[in-house]
XYZ file of C-alpha atoms in Angstrom:
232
model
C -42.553 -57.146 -9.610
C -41.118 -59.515 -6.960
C -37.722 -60.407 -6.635
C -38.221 -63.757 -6.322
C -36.727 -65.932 -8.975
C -38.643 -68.700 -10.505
C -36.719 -71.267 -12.732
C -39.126 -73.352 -14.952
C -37.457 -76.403 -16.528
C -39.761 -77.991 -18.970
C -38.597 -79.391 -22.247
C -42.515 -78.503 -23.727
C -42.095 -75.457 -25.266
C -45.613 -74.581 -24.912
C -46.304 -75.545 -21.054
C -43.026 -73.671 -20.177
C -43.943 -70.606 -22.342
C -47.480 -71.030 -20.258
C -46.051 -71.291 -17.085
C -43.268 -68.615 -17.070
C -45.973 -65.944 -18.930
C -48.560 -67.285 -15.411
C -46.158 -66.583 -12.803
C -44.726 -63.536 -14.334
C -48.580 -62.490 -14.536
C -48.556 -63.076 -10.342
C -45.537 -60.764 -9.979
C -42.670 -63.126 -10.036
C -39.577 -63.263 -12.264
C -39.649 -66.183 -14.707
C -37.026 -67.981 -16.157
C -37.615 -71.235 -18.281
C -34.743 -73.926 -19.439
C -35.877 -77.101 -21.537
C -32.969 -79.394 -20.620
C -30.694 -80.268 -18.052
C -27.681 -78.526 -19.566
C -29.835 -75.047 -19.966
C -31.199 -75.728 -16.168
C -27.756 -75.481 -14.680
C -26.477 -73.055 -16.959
C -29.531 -70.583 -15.546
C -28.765 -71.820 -11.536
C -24.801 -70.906 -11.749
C -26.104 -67.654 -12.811
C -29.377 -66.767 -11.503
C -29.576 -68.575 -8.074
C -33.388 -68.698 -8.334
C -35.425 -68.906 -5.579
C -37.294 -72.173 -6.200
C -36.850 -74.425 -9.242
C -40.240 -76.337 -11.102
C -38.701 -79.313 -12.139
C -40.316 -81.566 -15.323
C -38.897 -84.990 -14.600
C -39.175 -85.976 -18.359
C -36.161 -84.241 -19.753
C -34.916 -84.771 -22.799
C -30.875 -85.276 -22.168
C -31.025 -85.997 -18.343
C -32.639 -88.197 -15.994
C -34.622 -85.657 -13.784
C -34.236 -87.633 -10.530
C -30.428 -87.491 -11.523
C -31.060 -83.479 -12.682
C -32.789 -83.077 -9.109
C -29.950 -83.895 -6.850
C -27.443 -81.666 -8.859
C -29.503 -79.051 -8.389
C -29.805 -80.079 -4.718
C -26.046 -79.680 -4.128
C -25.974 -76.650 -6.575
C -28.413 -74.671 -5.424
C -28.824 -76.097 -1.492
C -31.318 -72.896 -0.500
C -34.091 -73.360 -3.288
C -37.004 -74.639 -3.087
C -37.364 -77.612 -5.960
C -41.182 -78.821 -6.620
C -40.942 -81.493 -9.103
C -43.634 -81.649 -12.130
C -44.259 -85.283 -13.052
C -47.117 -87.330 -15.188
C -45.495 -90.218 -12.867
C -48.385 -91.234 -10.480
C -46.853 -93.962 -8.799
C -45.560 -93.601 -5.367
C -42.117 -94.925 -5.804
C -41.624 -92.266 -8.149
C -42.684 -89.729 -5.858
C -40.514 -91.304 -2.695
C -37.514 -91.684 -5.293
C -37.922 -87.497 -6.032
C -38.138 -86.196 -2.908
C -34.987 -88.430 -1.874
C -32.884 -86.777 -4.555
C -34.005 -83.731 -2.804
C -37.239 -82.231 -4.168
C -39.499 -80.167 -1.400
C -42.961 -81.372 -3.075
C -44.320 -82.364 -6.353
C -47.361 -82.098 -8.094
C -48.898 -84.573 -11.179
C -49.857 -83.887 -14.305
C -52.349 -82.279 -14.961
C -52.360 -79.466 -12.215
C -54.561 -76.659 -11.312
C -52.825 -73.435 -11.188
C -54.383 -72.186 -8.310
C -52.988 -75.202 -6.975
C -49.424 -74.704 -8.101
C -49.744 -71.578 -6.914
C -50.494 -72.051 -3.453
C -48.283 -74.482 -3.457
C -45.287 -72.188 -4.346
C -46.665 -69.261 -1.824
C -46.333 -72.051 0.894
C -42.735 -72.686 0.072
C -41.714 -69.192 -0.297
C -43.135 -68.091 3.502
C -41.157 -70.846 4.965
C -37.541 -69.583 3.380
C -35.845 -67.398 5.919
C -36.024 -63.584 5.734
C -32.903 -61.256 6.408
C -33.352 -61.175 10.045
C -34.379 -64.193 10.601
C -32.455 -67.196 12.737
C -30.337 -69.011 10.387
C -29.201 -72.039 12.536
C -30.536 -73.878 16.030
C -28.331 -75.345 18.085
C -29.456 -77.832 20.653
C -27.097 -80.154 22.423
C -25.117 -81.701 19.862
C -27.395 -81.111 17.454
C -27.332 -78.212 14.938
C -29.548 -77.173 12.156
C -27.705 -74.464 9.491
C -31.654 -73.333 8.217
C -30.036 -71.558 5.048
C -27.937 -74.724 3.684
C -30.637 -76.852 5.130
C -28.444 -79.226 6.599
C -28.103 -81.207 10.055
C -25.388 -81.903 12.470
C -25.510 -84.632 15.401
C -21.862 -83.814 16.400
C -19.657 -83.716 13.701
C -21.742 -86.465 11.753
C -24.283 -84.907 8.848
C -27.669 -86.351 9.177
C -29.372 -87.484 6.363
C -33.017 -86.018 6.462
C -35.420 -85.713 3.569
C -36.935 -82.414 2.900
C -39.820 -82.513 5.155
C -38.047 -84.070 7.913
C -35.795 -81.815 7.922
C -38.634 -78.706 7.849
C -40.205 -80.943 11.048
C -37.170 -81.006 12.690
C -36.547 -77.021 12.378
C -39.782 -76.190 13.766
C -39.930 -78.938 16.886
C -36.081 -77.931 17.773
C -36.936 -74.331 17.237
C -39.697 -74.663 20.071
C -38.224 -77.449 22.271
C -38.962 -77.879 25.346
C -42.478 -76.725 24.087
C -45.885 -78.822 23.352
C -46.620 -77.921 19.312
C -50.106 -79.391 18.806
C -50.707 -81.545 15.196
C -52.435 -79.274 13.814
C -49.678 -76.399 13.955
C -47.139 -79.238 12.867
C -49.289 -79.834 9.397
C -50.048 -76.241 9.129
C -46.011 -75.227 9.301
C -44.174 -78.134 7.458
C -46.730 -78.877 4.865
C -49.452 -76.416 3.908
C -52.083 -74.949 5.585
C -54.721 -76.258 2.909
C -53.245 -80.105 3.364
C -56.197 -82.370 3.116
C -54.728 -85.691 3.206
C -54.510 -87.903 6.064
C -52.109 -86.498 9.092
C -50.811 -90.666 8.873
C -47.637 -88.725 7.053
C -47.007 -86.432 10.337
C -46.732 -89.649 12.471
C -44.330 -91.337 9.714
C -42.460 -88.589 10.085
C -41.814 -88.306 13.455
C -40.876 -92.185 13.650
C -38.237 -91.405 10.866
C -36.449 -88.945 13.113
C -36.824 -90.462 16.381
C -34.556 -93.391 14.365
C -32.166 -90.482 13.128
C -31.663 -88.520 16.544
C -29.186 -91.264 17.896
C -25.552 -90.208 18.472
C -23.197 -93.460 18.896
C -25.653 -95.830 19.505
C -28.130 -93.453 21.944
C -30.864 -91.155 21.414
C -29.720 -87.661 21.792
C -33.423 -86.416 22.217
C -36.980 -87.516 22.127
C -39.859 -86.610 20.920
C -42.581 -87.524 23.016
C -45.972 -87.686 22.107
C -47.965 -85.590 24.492
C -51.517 -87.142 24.051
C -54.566 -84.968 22.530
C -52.090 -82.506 22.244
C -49.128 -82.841 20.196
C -45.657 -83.083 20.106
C -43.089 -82.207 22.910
C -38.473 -82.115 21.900
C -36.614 -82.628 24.678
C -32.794 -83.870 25.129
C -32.359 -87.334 26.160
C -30.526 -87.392 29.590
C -26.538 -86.697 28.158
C -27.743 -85.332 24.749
C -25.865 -82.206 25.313
């Protein structure tokens, strides 16, 4: 049995029975709350590892639910579980804080892979914790930024794309190893999100008005971080 802890929150009785008695099947340790109230009950306790977040909840608004357990529980992992299928929706979860989501109805092999993704990219004991370059500072466990003594405001997956082009900087990292690291090696939908990406945080990396690093686009090739002249 793995010690990594898997909160289900799913006010269906019969998907979350479904779900926990799956991943417990695949060697993980289960734990299912149907509302809000239970959910953060279990994370005050349990600290799970990554949290598979219904946004239909019964007592709470789950966009609401998501960024409490955002600031509760800053290291996990939260994949939201919606029926929503428009893309507001999805923009509006993973700006309260969610990591990824997947609609309704899933594949469990899906889900799955999905969770085995997350779960490689969480530090191990050993393992850097922070990055420091010039002014700027990532802590990786609290998953938070620093330009100076200013807090950046990053979504998820900017902030994962920052970590691994500061982590190499200096350093060419080709598209492919961006889209293989940040989102999944089995991503089959246009690279279009890679480039939106990078546009979001060359707006972010400015420090009093100036850029305190680019990230130049080395053609054919990739992606190159480098301090601006008087980032440091």
């Amino acid at each position: 049995m793995s010690d990594t802890r898997i909160l289900v929150v799913e006010d269906d009785e019969a998907i979350g029975a479904e779900l926990v008695q799956a991943l417990t099947s695949h060697g993980y340790r289960a734990m299912l709350a149907r509302d809000g109230f239970a959910c953060m009950a279990v994370v005050r306790v349990e600290s799970p590892d990554l949290v598979l977040l219904d946004l239909g909840l019964p007592d709470v608004d789950g966009v609401s639910l998501c960024r409490g357990l955002r600031a509760a529980a800053p290291d996990a992992v939260i994949v939201v579980l919606t029926a929503r299928t428009g893309e507001l929706d999805v923009v509006v979860a993973l700006d309260a804080g969610a990591d990824d989501y997947l609609t309704k109805p899933f594949r469990l092999t899906e889900l799955l892979a999905r969770l085995r993704a997350h779960l490689r990219r969480r530090p191990a004991s050993g393992e850097r914790t922070s990055i420091e370059v010039g002014i700027l500072r990532l802590d990786l466990l609290a998953r938070r930024a620093y330009l100076g003594p200013s807090e950046m405001v990053l979504r998820p997956k900017e902030f994962d794309l920052l970590a691994v082009l500061t982590g190499s900087a200096g350093q060419v990292i080709s598209r492919d190893e961006l889209m293989t690291s940040v989102w999944d090696e089995r991503w089959y939908g246009s690279t279009k999100t890679l480039d939106v990406h990078i546009s979001a945080l060359r707006r972010k990396l400015v420090f009093k008005g100036e850029p305190i690093a680019h990230i130049n686009t080395i053609r054919g090739l990739g992606y190159r971080f480098e301090l601006a002249a008087g980032g440091s």
